[in-house]
């Protein structure tokens, strides 16, 4: 990591596995919890009981992240993003409110949902994002 991160000594990450039993398993290394929007419109952030340190900060023998498993059914959405999205800040330095992400996401069109979310973040920040921003919206289609 030292050769690649140009001065940074750690990186946050969420590793997601979509399993054959219709669950999603997440390992969270210090990254903000990803939101899941269920087909009935309810939403929640998939937060582990305890968080692991970001990659690169853990000491030898540091605790591994707890695996968080949850059902993933047809119609459900799962948003995965980079820190350019989760750490986007407005003019006063406040983070973009994560709850606003949920109102913009819908199962009718994942593409339009991502466009709406990106536009909302750019408007909040007041211009182009200063950090790389990537989003992946997983939609479980029947």
Coordinates of C-alpha atoms in Angstrom, one line a residue:
X1 CA 0.0 0.0 0.0
X2 CA 2.8 2.4 0.7
X3 CA 3.9 2.3 -3.0
X4 CA 0.4 3.1 -4.2
X5 CA -1.2 5.6 -1.8
X6 CA 1.2 8.5 -2.2
X7 CA 1.5 9.5 1.4
X8 CA -1.7 8.0 2.7
X9 CA -1.0 5.1 5.0
X10 CA -4.5 3.6 5.2
X11 CA -7.6 3.0 3.1
X12 CA -11.2 2.3 4.2
X13 CA -13.1 -0.4 2.4
X14 CA -16.3 -2.5 2.3
X15 CA -16.0 -5.9 0.8
X16 CA -19.3 -7.3 -0.3
X17 CA -20.2 -10.8 -1.3
X18 CA -23.6 -11.7 -2.9
X19 CA -24.2 -15.3 -1.8
X20 CA -26.3 -18.0 -3.5
X21 CA -28.6 -18.2 -0.4
X22 CA -29.9 -14.7 -1.3
X23 CA -27.9 -12.9 1.3
X24 CA -25.2 -10.3 1.1
X25 CA -22.2 -10.5 3.4
X26 CA -20.1 -7.4 4.2
X27 CA -16.7 -6.9 5.8
X28 CA -16.2 -3.2 6.8
X29 CA -12.8 -1.8 7.3
X30 CA -13.6 1.6 8.7
X31 CA -15.8 2.8 5.8
X32 CA -19.2 4.5 6.3
X33 CA -21.9 1.8 6.3
X34 CA -23.6 1.3 3.0
X35 CA -27.3 1.8 2.7
X36 CA -29.8 -0.9 1.6
X37 CA -33.2 0.0 0.4
X38 CA -35.7 -2.8 0.5
X39 CA -38.4 -3.4 -2.1
X40 CA -41.1 -2.2 0.4
X41 CA -39.4 1.2 0.6
X42 CA -37.8 0.7 4.0
X43 CA -34.1 1.6 4.3
X44 CA -31.2 1.1 6.6
X45 CA -27.5 1.5 6.8
X46 CA -25.7 -1.9 7.1
X47 CA -23.6 -1.1 10.2
X48 CA -21.6 -3.8 11.9
X49 CA -21.8 -4.1 15.7
X50 CA -18.1 -3.3 15.8
X51 CA -15.9 -1.8 13.2
X52 CA -12.5 -2.9 12.1
X53 CA -9.6 -0.5 11.5
X54 CA -9.1 0.7 8.0
X55 CA -6.7 -1.3 5.9
X56 CA -3.1 -0.3 6.7
X57 CA -3.8 0.9 10.3
X58 CA -4.3 -2.4 12.0
X59 CA -1.5 -3.8 14.1
X60 CA -0.4 -7.4 13.8
X61 CA -3.1 -9.4 15.4
X62 CA -5.7 -6.6 15.1
X63 CA -9.2 -7.7 15.2
X64 CA -10.7 -8.7 11.8
X65 CA -14.0 -7.1 10.9
X66 CA -17.2 -8.8 11.9
X67 CA -19.1 -10.3 9.0
X68 CA -22.5 -8.7 8.6
X69 CA -24.9 -10.8 6.7
X70 CA -28.4 -9.7 5.7
X71 CA -31.1 -10.9 3.3
X72 CA -31.0 -9.6 -0.3
X73 CA -34.3 -10.0 -2.0
X74 CA -35.7 -9.2 -5.4
X75 CA -36.4 -5.4 -5.6
X76 CA -33.7 -4.6 -3.0
X77 CA -31.0 -2.0 -3.7
X78 CA -27.5 -1.8 -2.1
X79 CA -25.3 1.3 -2.6
X80 CA -21.5 0.9 -2.5
X81 CA -19.4 4.0 -2.9
X82 CA -15.9 5.4 -2.4
X83 CA -14.9 8.0 0.1
X84 CA -15.3 10.8 -2.5
X85 CA -19.0 10.2 -2.1
X86 CA -19.2 9.4 1.6
X87 CA -16.9 12.3 2.6
X88 CA -18.2 15.0 0.2
X89 CA -18.3 18.3 2.1
X90 CA -20.3 21.4 1.6
X91 CA -19.1 25.0 1.7
X92 CA -19.0 25.1 5.5
X93 CA -17.1 21.7 5.7
X94 CA -20.1 19.6 6.7
X95 CA -20.4 16.1 5.2
X96 CA -23.1 15.5 2.6
X97 CA -26.0 14.0 4.7
X98 CA -26.1 10.3 4.1
X99 CA -29.8 10.1 4.8
X100 CA -30.5 12.2 1.7
X101 CA -29.0 9.4 -0.4
X102 CA -31.9 7.1 0.6
X103 CA -34.6 9.4 -0.8
X104 CA -32.8 9.6 -4.2
X105 CA -32.5 5.9 -4.7
X106 CA -35.3 3.9 -6.2
X107 CA -35.7 0.6 -7.9
X108 CA -37.5 1.9 -11.0
X109 CA -34.2 3.0 -12.6
X110 CA -30.9 2.5 -10.9
X111 CA -29.2 4.6 -13.7
X112 CA -31.5 7.6 -13.0
X113 CA -31.0 7.1 -9.2
X114 CA -27.2 7.3 -9.5
X115 CA -27.5 10.4 -11.8
X116 CA -29.8 12.0 -9.2
X117 CA -27.5 11.2 -6.3
X118 CA -24.4 12.5 -8.2
X119 CA -26.2 15.7 -9.1
X120 CA -27.3 16.1 -5.4
X121 CA -23.7 15.7 -4.2
X122 CA -22.3 18.1 -6.8
X123 CA -24.9 20.7 -5.8
X124 CA -24.2 20.2 -2.1
X125 CA -20.4 20.6 -2.6
X126 CA -20.9 23.6 -5.0
X127 CA -18.9 22.2 -7.9
X128 CA -16.9 19.2 -9.0
X129 CA -15.9 16.8 -6.3
X130 CA -12.4 17.2 -5.0
X131 CA -11.8 13.5 -4.5
X132 CA -12.5 10.5 -6.7
X133 CA -16.1 9.5 -6.5
X134 CA -17.4 6.1 -7.6
X135 CA -20.8 4.5 -6.9
X136 CA -22.2 1.1 -7.6
X137 CA -25.9 0.5 -7.1
X138 CA -26.8 -3.2 -6.9
X139 CA -30.4 -3.9 -7.8
X140 CA -31.7 -7.4 -7.2
X141 CA -34.0 -8.0 -10.1
X142 CA -36.5 -10.9 -10.0

